[in-house]
CSV table of C-alpha atoms in Angstrom, one decimal:
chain,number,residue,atom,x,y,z
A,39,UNK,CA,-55.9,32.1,85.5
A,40,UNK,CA,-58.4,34.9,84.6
A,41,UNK,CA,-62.3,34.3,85.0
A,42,UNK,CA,-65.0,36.3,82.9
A,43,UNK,CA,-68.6,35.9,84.6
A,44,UNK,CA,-71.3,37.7,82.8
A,45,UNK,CA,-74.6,39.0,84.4
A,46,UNK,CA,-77.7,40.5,83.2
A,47,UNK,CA,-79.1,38.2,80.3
A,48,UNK,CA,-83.0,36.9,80.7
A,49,UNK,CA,-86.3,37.8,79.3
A,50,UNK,CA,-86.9,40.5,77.4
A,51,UNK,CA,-90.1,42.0,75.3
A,52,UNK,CA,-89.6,42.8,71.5
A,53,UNK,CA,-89.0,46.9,71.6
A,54,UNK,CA,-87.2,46.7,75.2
A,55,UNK,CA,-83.7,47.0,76.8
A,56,UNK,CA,-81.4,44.8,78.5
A,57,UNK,CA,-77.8,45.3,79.4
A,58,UNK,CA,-75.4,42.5,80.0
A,59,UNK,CA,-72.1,42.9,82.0
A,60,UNK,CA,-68.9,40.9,82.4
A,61,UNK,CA,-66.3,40.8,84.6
A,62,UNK,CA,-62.8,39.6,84.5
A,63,UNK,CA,-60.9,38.8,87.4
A,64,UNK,CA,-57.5,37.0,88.6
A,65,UNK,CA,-54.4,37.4,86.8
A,66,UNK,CA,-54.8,39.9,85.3
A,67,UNK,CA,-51.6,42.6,83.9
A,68,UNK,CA,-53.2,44.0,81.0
A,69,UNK,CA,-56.6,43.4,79.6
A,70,UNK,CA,-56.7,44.8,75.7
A,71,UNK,CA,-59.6,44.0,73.5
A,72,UNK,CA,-63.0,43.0,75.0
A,73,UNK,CA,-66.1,42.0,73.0
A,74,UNK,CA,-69.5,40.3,72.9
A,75,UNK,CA,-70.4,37.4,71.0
A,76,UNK,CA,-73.5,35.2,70.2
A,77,UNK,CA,-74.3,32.2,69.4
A,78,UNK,CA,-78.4,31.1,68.4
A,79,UNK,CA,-79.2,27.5,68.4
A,80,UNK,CA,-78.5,25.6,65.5
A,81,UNK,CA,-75.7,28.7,64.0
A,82,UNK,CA,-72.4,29.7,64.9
A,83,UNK,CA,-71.2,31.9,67.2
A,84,UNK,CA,-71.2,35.3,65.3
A,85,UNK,CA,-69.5,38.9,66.5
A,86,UNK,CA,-71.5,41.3,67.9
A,87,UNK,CA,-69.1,44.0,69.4
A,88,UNK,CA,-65.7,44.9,70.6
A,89,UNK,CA,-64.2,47.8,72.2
A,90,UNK,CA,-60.5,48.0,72.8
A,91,UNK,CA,-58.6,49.2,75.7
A,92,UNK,CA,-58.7,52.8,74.2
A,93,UNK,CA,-62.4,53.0,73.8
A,94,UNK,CA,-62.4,52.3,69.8
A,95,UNK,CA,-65.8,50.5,69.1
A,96,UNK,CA,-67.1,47.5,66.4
A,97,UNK,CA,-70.1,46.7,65.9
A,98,UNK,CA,-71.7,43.9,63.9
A,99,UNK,CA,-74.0,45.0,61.1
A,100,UNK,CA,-77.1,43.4,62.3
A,101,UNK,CA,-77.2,45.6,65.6
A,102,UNK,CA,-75.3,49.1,64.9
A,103,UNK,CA,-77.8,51.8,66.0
A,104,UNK,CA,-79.5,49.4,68.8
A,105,UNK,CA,-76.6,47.9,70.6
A,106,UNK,CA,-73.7,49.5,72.8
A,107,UNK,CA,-70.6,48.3,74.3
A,108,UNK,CA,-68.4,49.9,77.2
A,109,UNK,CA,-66.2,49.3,79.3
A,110,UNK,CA,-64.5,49.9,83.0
A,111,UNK,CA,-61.4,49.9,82.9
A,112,UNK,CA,-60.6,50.4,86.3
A,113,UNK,CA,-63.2,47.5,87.2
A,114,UNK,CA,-62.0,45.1,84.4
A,115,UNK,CA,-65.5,45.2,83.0
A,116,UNK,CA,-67.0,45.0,79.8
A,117,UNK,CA,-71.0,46.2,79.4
A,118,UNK,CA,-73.5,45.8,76.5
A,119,UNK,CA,-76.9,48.4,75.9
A,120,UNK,CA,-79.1,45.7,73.9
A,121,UNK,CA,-81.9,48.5,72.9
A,122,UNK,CA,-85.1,48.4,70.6
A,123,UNK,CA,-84.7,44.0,71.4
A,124,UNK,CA,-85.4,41.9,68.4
A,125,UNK,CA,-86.9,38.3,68.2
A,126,UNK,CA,-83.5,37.7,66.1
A,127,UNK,CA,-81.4,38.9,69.3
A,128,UNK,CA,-82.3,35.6,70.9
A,129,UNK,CA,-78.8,34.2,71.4
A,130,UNK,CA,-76.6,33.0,74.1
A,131,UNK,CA,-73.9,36.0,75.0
A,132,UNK,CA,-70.3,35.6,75.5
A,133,UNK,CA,-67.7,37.7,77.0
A,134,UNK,CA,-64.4,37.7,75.4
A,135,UNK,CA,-60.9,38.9,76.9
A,136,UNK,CA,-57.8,39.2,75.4
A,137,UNK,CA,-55.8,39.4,78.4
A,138,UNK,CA,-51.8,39.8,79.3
A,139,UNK,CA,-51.1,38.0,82.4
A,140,UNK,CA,-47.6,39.5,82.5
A,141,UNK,CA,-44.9,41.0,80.0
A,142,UNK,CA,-45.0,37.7,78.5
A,143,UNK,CA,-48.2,35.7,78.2
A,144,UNK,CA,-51.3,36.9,76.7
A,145,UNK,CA,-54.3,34.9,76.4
A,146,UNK,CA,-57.8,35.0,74.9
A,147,UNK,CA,-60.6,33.9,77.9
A,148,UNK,CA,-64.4,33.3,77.7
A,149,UNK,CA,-67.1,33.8,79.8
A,150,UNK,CA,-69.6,31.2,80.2
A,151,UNK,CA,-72.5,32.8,78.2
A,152,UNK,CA,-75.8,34.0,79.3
A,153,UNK,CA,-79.2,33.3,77.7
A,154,UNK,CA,-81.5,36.4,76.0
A,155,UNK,CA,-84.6,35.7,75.1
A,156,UNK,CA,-87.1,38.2,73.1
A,157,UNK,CA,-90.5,36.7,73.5
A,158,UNK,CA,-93.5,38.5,74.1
């Protein structure tokens, strides 16, 4: 089985930075796509961001100019620059993985979300 564990969500002011990061791990052959997700209470969980194996980029409308993904590849990890924070930004964050566990078998894993929270 693969695992995604994300880090770095929490409290942050309108105007300020956070960056969140995820981690796969376990069996893992290939890992292709990786993105970001949101979900705010009460609404669906909405795209933010992917970033394939390559390096190509997607951004959601809502944060294009403020928000950044990358990723390691050599660490399995996926990273997002939330910039200029938002009172609308409060979400939980999810990882996603679409992962190849061998020639096979590929799978799509989540994380277990983080919380962000723009308050001031």
């Amino acid at each position: 089985q693969v695992q995604l564990v994300e880090s770095g969500g929490g409290l942050g002011q309108p105007g300020g930075s956070l960056r969140l990061s995820c981690a796969a791990s376990g069996r893992i052959f290939r890992i292709n796509a990786m993105g970001w997700y949101r979900q705010a209470p009460g609404k669906q969980r909405d795209l933010v961001a992917t970033i394939t194996s390559g390096g190509s980029t997607n951004y959601a409308d809502s944060v294009k100019g403020r928000f950044t993904i990358s990723r390691d590849n050599a660490k399995n990890t996926v990273y997002l620059q939330i910039n200029s924070l938002k009172p609308e930004d409060t979400a939980v964050y999810y990882c996603n993985a679409d992962v190849k566990t061998d020639w096979n078998n590929r799978y799509d894993y989540w994380g277990q979300g983080t919380q962000v929270t723009v308050s001031s």
